[in-house]
Amino acid sequence: MAELYSILRSPLILGDKSLRQVTDDVCAPMERGPGKLWWIAFVSALLLLAVGVVAETYQLTTGVGTWGLNNTVGWAFDITNFVFWIGIGHAGTLISAILFLFRQKWRTSVNRSAEAMTLFAVACAGIFPIIHMGRPWLAFWFLPYPNFRGPLWVNFRSPLVWDMFAISTYLLISLLFWYIGLIPDLAAMRDRATTKLRRKLAGWFSLGWDGSNRTWSRYEVLYLLLAGLATPLVVSVHTIVSWDFATSVIPGWHTTIFPPYFVAGAVFSGFAMVLTLMLITRKVLHFEDYITLQHVEAMTKIILATGSIVGFAYLTELFTAWYSGNIYEQFAFTNRMFGPYAWAYWTMVSCNVIVPQLF
């Protein structure tokens, strides 16, 4: 039966490894010194971070006009990047929660990295609405806190307040989901620790995990509940983000297709980012036996499907503008396709719709 199974379906992990070998291989990057490829990847990321810090410092000292935010109708660089980072973060929750509910076993090789990417992406997303205010030192005004200045509360009709609730909710659930799934691994690190400090920290964060049947049972119930909670969160958070634009009166933006359009685009861009990082991780940490071509193929199938949905949304926007008979709507899309920024529009269409077809 085992031979028949291997013929019909290739194994998710190559090398016919035992459980002990899997644990040794996964823990090896933390127990040995970083290699040459790791340092190259780390320094490259550090240089990109330095560019971001310099650019942000210049923006804060000069003004938001450096982002083109000098008119009353443009969203400029900050909110568009907020949407980008929220979308990137969705893939981590999708891989972990939705694929877990559908019992897709291949998720186990990439889910932890995707979850960690989600936390970093949501942290980046939270920066941009604060900067968008122009006075980031007053960011606490986002919070509906009791105060002593009379009936002064946040404007609950402001999209920036929606963003605050969306980011904080998504960050909390994603953090819990990531941490709960990490507890058995932290216990393994505790048992393998060679220094007192590492053993103490891993033991504290593993919450006394003992590997008993009762512990595993409670862990699986809690993980399943969090997966069920996180799944609608993927849809609801980016739906709220899409309303930032859909509730405007600017031609080309106030459209009812935005919620599913943004959700599909978030999954699409998020999976693309996860795949990019996984290919680097696969090479740098020598995880070719754990992140196999089968995993890459499964992820490219999802990228292809969601990219096609995004392409369909592009066509729907064009059809709606034409069918509406509204000259302002028609001009907005005609200008996108053939105006001064036509190069950007067709680059977007090529990267999001045409290139994924190669998969």
mmCIF file of C-alpha atoms in Angstrom:
data_model
loop_
_atom_site.group_PDB
_atom_site.id
_atom_site.type_symbol
_atom_site.label_atom_id
_atom_site.label_comp_id
_atom_site.label_asym_id
_atom_site.label_seq_id
_atom_site.Cartn_x
_atom_site.Cartn_y
_atom_site.Cartn_z
ATOM 1 C CA MET A 1 0.000 0.000 0.000
ATOM 2 C CA ALA A 2 2.850 2.387 0.837
ATOM 3 C CA GLU A 3 4.469 1.747 -2.533
ATOM 4 C CA LEU A 4 1.166 2.381 -4.319
ATOM 5 C CA TYR A 5 0.719 5.632 -2.390
ATOM 6 C CA SER A 6 4.200 6.838 -3.342
ATOM 7 C CA ILE A 7 3.478 6.128 -6.999
ATOM 8 C CA LEU A 8 0.203 8.019 -6.985
ATOM 9 C CA ARG A 9 1.356 10.953 -4.851
ATOM 10 C CA SER A 10 4.893 12.193 -4.326
ATOM 11 C CA PRO A 11 5.960 12.784 -0.698
ATOM 12 C CA LEU A 12 5.786 16.315 0.699
ATOM 13 C CA ILE A 13 9.249 15.936 2.265
ATOM 14 C CA LEU A 14 12.071 14.400 0.269
ATOM 15 C CA GLY A 15 14.816 12.124 1.538
ATOM 16 C CA ASP A 16 12.679 9.599 3.461
ATOM 17 C CA LYS A 17 13.546 11.346 6.733
ATOM 18 C CA SER A 18 12.673 10.239 10.247
ATOM 19 C CA LEU A 19 11.009 12.557 12.755
ATOM 20 C CA ARG A 20 14.355 13.032 14.492
ATOM 21 C CA GLN A 21 16.033 14.037 11.222
ATOM 22 C CA VAL A 22 13.269 16.556 10.513
ATOM 23 C CA THR A 23 13.740 18.126 13.936
ATOM 24 C CA ASP A 24 17.520 18.248 13.498
ATOM 25 C CA ASP A 25 17.268 19.863 10.059
ATOM 26 C CA VAL A 26 14.695 22.465 11.085
ATOM 27 C CA CYS A 27 16.592 23.452 14.245
ATOM 28 C CA ALA A 28 19.983 23.476 12.518
ATOM 29 C CA PRO A 29 19.855 27.135 11.318
ATOM 30 C CA MET A 30 19.367 28.273 14.946
ATOM 31 C CA GLU A 31 22.036 26.001 16.381
ATOM 32 C CA ARG A 32 24.837 26.632 13.898
ATOM 33 C CA GLY A 33 26.438 29.890 12.854
ATOM 34 C CA PRO A 34 24.981 31.781 9.876
ATOM 35 C CA GLY A 35 26.528 30.934 6.532
ATOM 36 C CA LYS A 36 27.718 33.119 3.680
ATOM 37 C CA LEU A 37 24.382 33.136 1.836
ATOM 38 C CA TRP A 38 22.569 34.124 5.039
ATOM 39 C CA TRP A 39 24.845 37.131 5.513
ATOM 40 C CA ILE A 40 24.357 38.204 1.893
ATOM 41 C CA ALA A 41 20.570 38.068 2.299
ATOM 42 C CA PHE A 42 20.720 39.836 5.677
ATOM 43 C CA VAL A 43 22.956 42.670 4.490
ATOM 44 C CA SER A 44 20.796 43.161 1.379
ATOM 45 C CA ALA A 45 17.671 43.453 3.541
ATOM 46 C CA LEU A 46 19.496 45.798 5.933
ATOM 47 C CA LEU A 47 20.504 48.095 3.062
ATOM 48 C CA LEU A 48 16.910 48.270 1.861
ATOM 49 C CA LEU A 49 15.800 49.102 5.409
ATOM 50 C CA ALA A 50 18.396 51.876 5.563
ATOM 51 C CA VAL A 51 17.037 53.371 2.330
ATOM 52 C CA GLY A 52 13.559 53.323 3.849
ATOM 53 C CA VAL A 53 14.719 55.014 7.058
ATOM 54 C CA VAL A 54 16.512 57.761 5.121
ATOM 55 C CA ALA A 55 13.515 58.351 2.852
ATOM 56 C CA GLU A 56 11.093 58.432 5.785
ATOM 57 C CA THR A 57 13.311 60.797 7.765
ATOM 58 C CA TYR A 58 13.448 63.139 4.778
ATOM 59 C CA GLN A 59 9.666 62.974 4.400
ATOM 60 C CA LEU A 60 9.016 63.753 8.084
ATOM 61 C CA THR A 61 11.429 66.708 8.105
ATOM 62 C CA THR A 62 10.253 68.105 4.751
ATOM 63 C CA GLY A 63 6.521 67.371 4.651
ATOM 64 C CA VAL A 64 4.010 65.048 3.057
ATOM 65 C CA GLY A 65 4.358 66.939 -0.220
ATOM 66 C CA THR A 66 7.339 64.704 -0.950
ATOM 67 C CA TRP A 67 4.784 61.931 -1.540
ATOM 68 C CA GLY A 68 2.671 64.049 -3.868
ATOM 69 C CA LEU A 69 0.168 64.594 -1.068
ATOM 70 C CA ASN A 70 -0.335 68.262 -1.842
ATOM 71 C CA ASN A 71 -3.920 68.249 -3.113
ATOM 72 C CA THR A 72 -7.320 67.361 -1.729
ATOM 73 C CA VAL A 73 -8.102 64.376 -3.958
ATOM 74 C CA GLY A 74 -4.876 62.329 -4.137
ATOM 75 C CA TRP A 75 -4.178 59.384 -1.837
ATOM 76 C CA ALA A 76 -0.506 59.471 -2.806
ATOM 77 C CA PHE A 77 2.195 57.113 -1.629
ATOM 78 C CA ASP A 78 1.138 56.408 1.956
ATOM 79 C CA ILE A 79 -2.349 54.919 1.693
ATOM 80 C CA THR A 80 -1.526 52.995 -1.473
ATOM 81 C CA ASN A 81 1.401 51.417 0.381
ATOM 82 C CA PHE A 82 -0.880 50.696 3.315
ATOM 83 C CA VAL A 83 -3.129 48.711 0.980
ATOM 84 C CA PHE A 84 -0.082 46.947 -0.446
ATOM 85 C CA TRP A 85 1.234 45.806 2.944
ATOM 86 C CA ILE A 86 -2.172 44.686 4.201
ATOM 87 C CA GLY A 87 -2.559 42.653 1.021
ATOM 88 C CA ILE A 88 0.884 41.110 1.457
ATOM 89 C CA GLY A 89 -0.012 40.118 4.995
ATOM 90 C CA HIS A 90 -3.138 38.255 3.932
ATOM 91 C CA ALA A 91 -1.208 35.360 2.424
ATOM 92 C CA GLY A 92 0.162 34.293 5.791
ATOM 93 C CA THR A 93 -3.287 33.963 7.291
ATOM 94 C CA LEU A 94 -4.619 32.321 4.150
ATOM 95 C CA ILE A 95 -1.880 29.688 4.061
ATOM 96 C CA SER A 96 -2.199 28.948 7.764
ATOM 97 C CA ALA A 97 -5.923 29.205 8.390
ATOM 98 C CA ILE A 98 -7.826 28.449 5.195
ATOM 99 C CA LEU A 99 -5.464 25.745 3.981
ATOM 100 C CA PHE A 100 -5.536 24.222 7.477
ATOM 101 C CA LEU A 101 -9.330 24.085 7.431
ATOM 102 C CA PHE A 102 -9.206 22.415 4.022
ATOM 103 C CA ARG A 103 -6.578 19.954 5.325
ATOM 104 C CA GLN A 104 -3.962 20.874 2.749
ATOM 105 C CA LYS A 105 -0.866 19.131 4.118
ATOM 106 C CA TRP A 106 1.601 21.030 1.938
ATOM 107 C CA ARG A 107 1.055 24.160 4.019
ATOM 108 C CA THR A 108 3.285 22.808 6.800
ATOM 109 C CA SER A 109 6.491 23.620 4.923
ATOM 110 C CA VAL A 110 5.672 27.293 4.415
ATOM 111 C CA ASN A 111 3.055 28.318 6.979
ATOM 112 C CA ARG A 112 5.387 29.512 9.769
ATOM 113 C CA SER A 113 7.381 31.726 7.450
ATOM 114 C CA ALA A 114 4.159 33.066 5.926
ATOM 115 C CA GLU A 115 2.755 33.844 9.380
ATOM 116 C CA ALA A 116 5.917 35.698 10.372
ATOM 117 C CA MET A 117 5.744 37.635 7.106
ATOM 118 C CA THR A 118 2.154 38.574 7.994
ATOM 119 C CA LEU A 119 3.224 40.135 11.285
ATOM 120 C CA PHE A 120 5.964 42.202 9.657
ATOM 121 C CA ALA A 121 3.639 43.246 6.838
ATOM 122 C CA VAL A 122 0.876 44.361 9.222
ATOM 123 C CA ALA A 123 3.442 46.296 11.275
ATOM 124 C CA CYS A 124 4.555 48.082 8.097
ATOM 125 C CA ALA A 125 0.931 48.735 7.141
ATOM 126 C CA GLY A 126 0.263 50.394 10.486
ATOM 127 C CA ILE A 127 2.968 52.983 9.848
ATOM 128 C CA PHE A 128 1.389 54.566 6.776
ATOM 129 C CA PRO A 129 -1.995 55.779 8.131
ATOM 130 C CA ILE A 130 -0.070 57.402 11.003
ATOM 131 C CA ILE A 131 2.235 59.229 8.605
ATOM 132 C CA HIS A 132 -0.769 60.134 6.434
ATOM 133 C CA MET A 133 -2.042 62.298 9.296
ATOM 134 C CA GLY A 134 0.854 64.708 8.755
ATOM 135 C CA ARG A 135 1.282 64.923 12.540
ATOM 136 C CA PRO A 136 2.303 61.396 13.589
ATOM 137 C CA TRP A 137 2.852 62.460 17.207
ATOM 138 C CA LEU A 138 -0.959 62.741 17.470
ATOM 139 C CA ALA A 139 -1.564 59.172 16.276
ATOM 140 C CA PHE A 140 -3.276 58.340 19.580
ATOM 141 C CA TRP A 141 -6.221 60.382 18.302
ATOM 142 C CA PHE A 142 -7.106 57.297 16.265
ATOM 143 C CA LEU A 143 -8.110 55.543 19.463
ATOM 144 C CA PRO A 144 -11.625 56.132 20.901
ATOM 145 C CA TYR A 145 -10.223 56.748 24.361
ATOM 146 C CA PRO A 146 -12.114 58.592 27.166
ATOM 147 C CA ASN A 147 -10.792 62.103 27.607
ATOM 148 C CA PHE A 148 -11.270 65.214 29.670
ATOM 149 C CA ARG A 149 -11.879 67.630 26.796
ATOM 150 C CA GLY A 150 -15.608 67.190 26.546
ATOM 151 C CA PRO A 151 -17.481 65.081 23.976
ATOM 152 C CA LEU A 152 -14.488 64.850 21.633
ATOM 153 C CA TRP A 153 -14.292 61.486 19.911
ATOM 154 C CA VAL A 154 -12.801 60.200 16.716
ATOM 155 C CA ASN A 155 -14.719 60.635 13.485
ATOM 156 C CA PHE A 156 -16.068 57.136 12.929
ATOM 157 C CA ARG A 157 -16.852 58.055 9.319
ATOM 158 C CA SER A 158 -13.173 58.585 8.572
ATOM 159 C CA PRO A 159 -11.467 55.808 6.579
ATOM 160 C CA LEU A 160 -8.371 56.290 8.739
ATOM 161 C CA VAL A 161 -10.357 55.112 11.765
ATOM 162 C CA TRP A 162 -11.534 52.070 9.796
ATOM 163 C CA ASP A 163 -7.892 51.356 9.008
ATOM 164 C CA MET A 164 -6.951 51.528 12.685
ATOM 165 C CA PHE A 165 -9.601 48.986 13.674
ATOM 166 C CA ALA A 166 -8.751 46.741 10.720
ATOM 167 C CA ILE A 167 -5.003 46.763 11.456
ATOM 168 C CA SER A 168 -5.313 46.243 15.218
ATOM 169 C CA THR A 169 -7.808 43.375 14.843
ATOM 170 C CA TYR A 170 -5.796 41.676 12.129
ATOM 171 C CA LEU A 171 -2.538 42.075 14.058
ATOM 172 C CA LEU A 172 -4.015 40.623 17.255
ATOM 173 C CA ILE A 173 -5.528 37.536 15.602
ATOM 174 C CA SER A 174 -2.468 36.934 13.410
ATOM 175 C CA LEU A 175 -0.143 37.239 16.401
ATOM 176 C CA LEU A 176 -2.187 34.750 18.442
ATOM 177 C CA PHE A 177 -2.445 32.338 15.539
ATOM 178 C CA TRP A 178 1.300 32.497 14.880
ATOM 179 C CA TYR A 179 2.221 32.095 18.542
ATOM 180 C CA ILE A 180 -0.162 29.220 19.311
ATOM 181 C CA GLY A 181 1.122 27.275 16.319
ATOM 182 C CA LEU A 182 4.692 27.882 17.482
ATOM 183 C CA ILE A 183 4.300 26.439 21.000
ATOM 184 C CA PRO A 184 5.278 22.810 20.155
ATOM 185 C CA ASP A 185 8.314 24.107 18.272
ATOM 186 C CA LEU A 186 9.332 26.279 21.217
ATOM 187 C CA ALA A 187 9.114 23.200 23.437
ATOM 188 C CA ALA A 188 11.438 21.355 21.052
ATOM 189 C CA MET A 189 13.881 24.268 21.229
ATOM 190 C CA ARG A 190 13.635 24.166 25.023
ATOM 191 C CA ASP A 191 14.541 20.486 25.112
ATOM 192 C CA ARG A 192 17.473 20.997 22.709
ATOM 193 C CA ALA A 193 18.804 24.212 24.288
ATOM 194 C CA THR A 194 22.473 24.182 25.218
ATOM 195 C CA THR A 195 22.541 27.437 27.212
ATOM 196 C CA LYS A 196 20.650 28.295 30.359
ATOM 197 C CA LEU A 197 19.227 31.539 28.986
ATOM 198 C CA ARG A 198 17.929 29.926 25.803
ATOM 199 C CA ARG A 199 16.384 27.063 27.789
ATOM 200 C CA LYS A 200 14.704 29.489 30.173
ATOM 201 C CA LEU A 201 13.286 31.722 27.432
ATOM 202 C CA ALA A 202 12.046 28.817 25.316
ATOM 203 C CA GLY A 203 10.551 27.161 28.401
ATOM 204 C CA TRP A 204 8.725 30.335 29.375
ATOM 205 C CA PHE A 205 7.267 30.896 25.897
ATOM 206 C CA SER A 206 6.327 27.214 25.444
ATOM 207 C CA LEU A 207 3.934 27.557 28.418
ATOM 208 C CA GLY A 208 4.943 24.290 30.044
ATOM 209 C CA TRP A 209 4.281 22.116 26.986
ATOM 210 C CA ASP A 210 4.762 18.451 27.900
ATOM 211 C CA GLY A 211 3.599 16.697 24.719
ATOM 212 C CA SER A 212 0.873 14.716 26.508
ATOM 213 C CA ASN A 213 -2.349 13.649 24.820
ATOM 214 C CA ARG A 214 -4.323 16.209 26.837
ATOM 215 C CA THR A 215 -1.958 19.000 25.784
ATOM 216 C CA TRP A 216 -2.154 18.051 22.124
ATOM 217 C CA SER A 217 -5.948 17.801 22.279
ATOM 218 C CA ARG A 218 -6.345 21.281 23.734
ATOM 219 C CA TYR A 219 -3.782 22.672 21.340
ATOM 220 C CA GLU A 220 -5.615 21.264 18.292
ATOM 221 C CA VAL A 221 -8.996 22.580 19.486
ATOM 222 C CA LEU A 222 -7.600 26.076 20.083
ATOM 223 C CA TYR A 223 -5.721 26.088 16.770
ATOM 224 C CA LEU A 224 -8.876 25.039 14.934
ATOM 225 C CA LEU A 225 -10.905 27.797 16.620
ATOM 226 C CA LEU A 226 -8.315 30.432 15.729
ATOM 227 C CA ALA A 227 -8.223 29.167 12.142
ATOM 228 C CA GLY A 228 -12.007 29.489 11.942
ATOM 229 C CA LEU A 229 -11.788 33.008 13.367
ATOM 230 C CA ALA A 230 -8.936 34.092 11.100
ATOM 231 C CA THR A 231 -10.538 32.846 7.888
ATOM 232 C CA PRO A 232 -13.381 35.422 7.699
ATOM 233 C CA LEU A 233 -10.880 37.993 8.954
ATOM 234 C CA VAL A 234 -8.936 37.714 5.684
ATOM 235 C CA VAL A 235 -12.065 38.704 3.780
ATOM 236 C CA SER A 236 -13.410 41.308 6.198
ATOM 237 C CA VAL A 237 -10.168 43.252 6.755
ATOM 238 C CA HIS A 238 -9.413 43.873 3.100
ATOM 239 C CA THR A 239 -13.081 44.515 2.396
ATOM 240 C CA ILE A 240 -12.893 47.370 4.900
ATOM 241 C CA VAL A 241 -9.671 48.564 3.296
ATOM 242 C CA SER A 242 -11.369 48.596 -0.124
ATOM 243 C CA TRP A 243 -14.116 50.827 1.254
ATOM 244 C CA ASP A 244 -11.479 53.517 1.824
ATOM 245 C CA PHE A 245 -11.613 53.971 -1.949
ATOM 246 C CA ALA A 246 -15.048 52.654 -2.870
ATOM 247 C CA THR A 247 -16.870 55.225 -0.704
ATOM 248 C CA SER A 248 -15.177 58.143 -2.457
ATOM 249 C CA VAL A 249 -16.840 60.196 -5.195
ATOM 250 C CA ILE A 250 -13.829 60.229 -7.510
ATOM 251 C CA PRO A 251 -14.627 58.809 -10.979
ATOM 252 C CA GLY A 252 -13.093 55.389 -11.435
ATOM 253 C CA TRP A 253 -13.064 54.601 -7.733
ATOM 254 C CA HIS A 254 -16.619 54.444 -6.345
ATOM 255 C CA THR A 255 -17.416 50.945 -7.534
ATOM 256 C CA THR A 256 -19.066 47.959 -5.880
ATOM 257 C CA ILE A 257 -16.538 45.477 -7.271
ATOM 258 C CA PHE A 258 -13.799 46.711 -4.958
ATOM 259 C CA PRO A 259 -14.351 44.325 -1.982
ATOM 260 C CA PRO A 260 -13.908 41.020 -3.890
ATOM 261 C CA TYR A 261 -11.419 42.724 -6.237
ATOM 262 C CA PHE A 262 -9.199 43.795 -3.332
ATOM 263 C CA VAL A 263 -9.460 40.443 -1.542
ATOM 264 C CA ALA A 264 -8.407 38.529 -4.672
ATOM 265 C CA GLY A 265 -5.607 41.017 -5.276
ATOM 266 C CA ALA A 266 -4.436 40.674 -1.672
ATOM 267 C CA VAL A 267 -4.235 36.902 -1.889
ATOM 268 C CA PHE A 268 -2.511 37.212 -5.258
ATOM 269 C CA SER A 269 0.178 39.648 -4.111
ATOM 270 C CA GLY A 270 0.594 37.929 -0.752
ATOM 271 C CA PHE A 271 1.217 34.517 -2.273
ATOM 272 C CA ALA A 272 3.663 36.072 -4.716
ATOM 273 C CA MET A 273 5.603 37.584 -1.815
ATOM 274 C CA VAL A 274 5.553 34.314 0.151
ATOM 275 C CA LEU A 275 6.825 32.431 -2.886
ATOM 276 C CA THR A 276 9.606 34.979 -3.410
ATOM 277 C CA LEU A 277 10.731 34.710 0.208
ATOM 278 C CA MET A 278 10.405 30.919 0.213
ATOM 279 C CA LEU A 279 12.683 30.580 -2.795
ATOM 280 C CA ILE A 280 15.322 32.644 -0.991
ATOM 281 C CA THR A 281 14.849 30.736 2.278
ATOM 282 C CA ARG A 282 14.987 27.418 0.445
ATOM 283 C CA LYS A 283 18.423 28.241 -0.904
ATOM 284 C CA VAL A 284 19.917 30.143 2.037
ATOM 285 C CA LEU A 285 18.907 27.617 4.741
ATOM 286 C CA HIS A 286 19.307 24.542 2.511
ATOM 287 C CA PHE A 287 15.688 23.475 2.858
ATOM 288 C CA GLU A 288 15.383 21.941 -0.594
ATOM 289 C CA ASP A 289 14.035 18.711 0.938
ATOM 290 C CA TYR A 290 11.298 20.570 2.829
ATOM 291 C CA ILE A 291 10.296 23.309 0.379
ATOM 292 C CA THR A 292 10.085 21.183 -2.741
ATOM 293 C CA LEU A 293 8.985 21.876 -6.294
ATOM 294 C CA GLN A 294 5.630 20.407 -5.297
ATOM 295 C CA HIS A 295 5.145 23.254 -2.813
ATOM 296 C CA VAL A 296 6.219 25.812 -5.395
ATOM 297 C CA GLU A 297 3.774 24.361 -7.916
ATOM 298 C CA ALA A 298 0.873 24.479 -5.438
ATOM 299 C CA MET A 299 1.571 28.144 -4.713
ATOM 300 C CA THR A 300 1.866 29.067 -8.378
ATOM 301 C CA LYS A 301 -1.550 27.488 -9.017
ATOM 302 C CA ILE A 302 -3.095 29.833 -6.457
ATOM 303 C CA ILE A 303 -1.190 32.792 -7.937
ATOM 304 C CA LEU A 304 -2.481 31.869 -11.388
ATOM 305 C CA ALA A 305 -6.083 31.568 -10.170
ATOM 306 C CA THR A 306 -6.125 34.823 -8.195
ATOM 307 C CA GLY A 307 -4.240 36.668 -10.952
ATOM 308 C CA SER A 308 -6.943 35.617 -13.403
ATOM 309 C CA ILE A 309 -9.604 36.940 -10.999
ATOM 310 C CA VAL A 310 -7.765 40.272 -10.854
ATOM 311 C CA GLY A 311 -7.666 40.350 -14.670
ATOM 312 C CA PHE A 312 -11.411 39.720 -14.761
ATOM 313 C CA ALA A 313 -11.879 42.628 -12.337
ATOM 314 C CA TYR A 314 -9.898 44.899 -14.676
ATOM 315 C CA LEU A 315 -12.227 43.962 -17.544
ATOM 316 C CA THR A 316 -15.288 44.459 -15.334
ATOM 317 C CA GLU A 317 -14.154 47.974 -14.474
ATOM 318 C CA LEU A 318 -13.732 48.839 -18.150
ATOM 319 C CA PHE A 319 -17.110 47.346 -19.079
ATOM 320 C CA THR A 320 -18.901 49.150 -16.251
ATOM 321 C CA ALA A 321 -17.390 52.490 -17.253
ATOM 322 C CA TRP A 322 -18.451 51.950 -20.867
ATOM 323 C CA TYR A 323 -21.937 50.644 -20.067
ATOM 324 C CA SER A 324 -22.686 53.426 -17.566
ATOM 325 C CA GLY A 325 -22.579 56.100 -20.275
ATOM 326 C CA ASN A 326 -20.947 58.442 -17.750
ATOM 327 C CA ILE A 327 -18.377 60.517 -19.603
ATOM 328 C CA TYR A 328 -16.376 61.132 -16.421
ATOM 329 C CA GLU A 329 -16.101 57.429 -15.655
ATOM 330 C CA GLN A 330 -15.192 56.702 -19.261
ATOM 331 C CA PHE A 331 -12.522 59.392 -19.273
ATOM 332 C CA ALA A 332 -10.981 58.064 -16.043
ATOM 333 C CA PHE A 333 -10.327 54.653 -17.579
ATOM 334 C CA THR A 334 -9.431 55.979 -21.020
ATOM 335 C CA ASN A 335 -6.865 58.233 -19.362
ATOM 336 C CA ARG A 336 -5.466 55.285 -17.429
ATOM 337 C CA MET A 337 -5.040 53.225 -20.581
ATOM 338 C CA PHE A 338 -3.831 55.891 -23.011
ATOM 339 C CA GLY A 339 -2.936 58.935 -20.897
ATOM 340 C CA PRO A 340 0.423 60.071 -19.510
ATOM 341 C CA TYR A 341 0.553 57.133 -17.093
ATOM 342 C CA ALA A 342 -0.397 54.494 -19.655
ATOM 343 C CA TRP A 343 3.031 52.900 -19.197
ATOM 344 C CA ALA A 344 2.246 52.265 -15.520
ATOM 345 C CA TYR A 345 -1.218 50.867 -16.291
ATOM 346 C CA TRP A 346 0.006 48.414 -18.915
ATOM 347 C CA THR A 347 2.950 47.407 -16.733
ATOM 348 C CA MET A 348 0.464 46.581 -13.990
ATOM 349 C CA VAL A 349 -1.729 44.555 -16.348
ATOM 350 C CA SER A 350 1.287 42.720 -17.746
ATOM 351 C CA CYS A 351 2.701 41.802 -14.342
ATOM 352 C CA ASN A 352 -0.620 40.862 -12.716
ATOM 353 C CA VAL A 353 -2.411 39.111 -15.592
ATOM 354 C CA ILE A 354 -0.066 38.135 -18.415
ATOM 355 C CA VAL A 355 3.106 37.040 -16.594
ATOM 356 C CA PRO A 356 1.294 34.616 -14.208
ATOM 357 C CA GLN A 357 0.009 32.736 -17.245
ATOM 358 C CA LEU A 358 3.566 31.417 -17.643
ATOM 359 C CA PHE A 359 2.891 29.291 -14.570
#
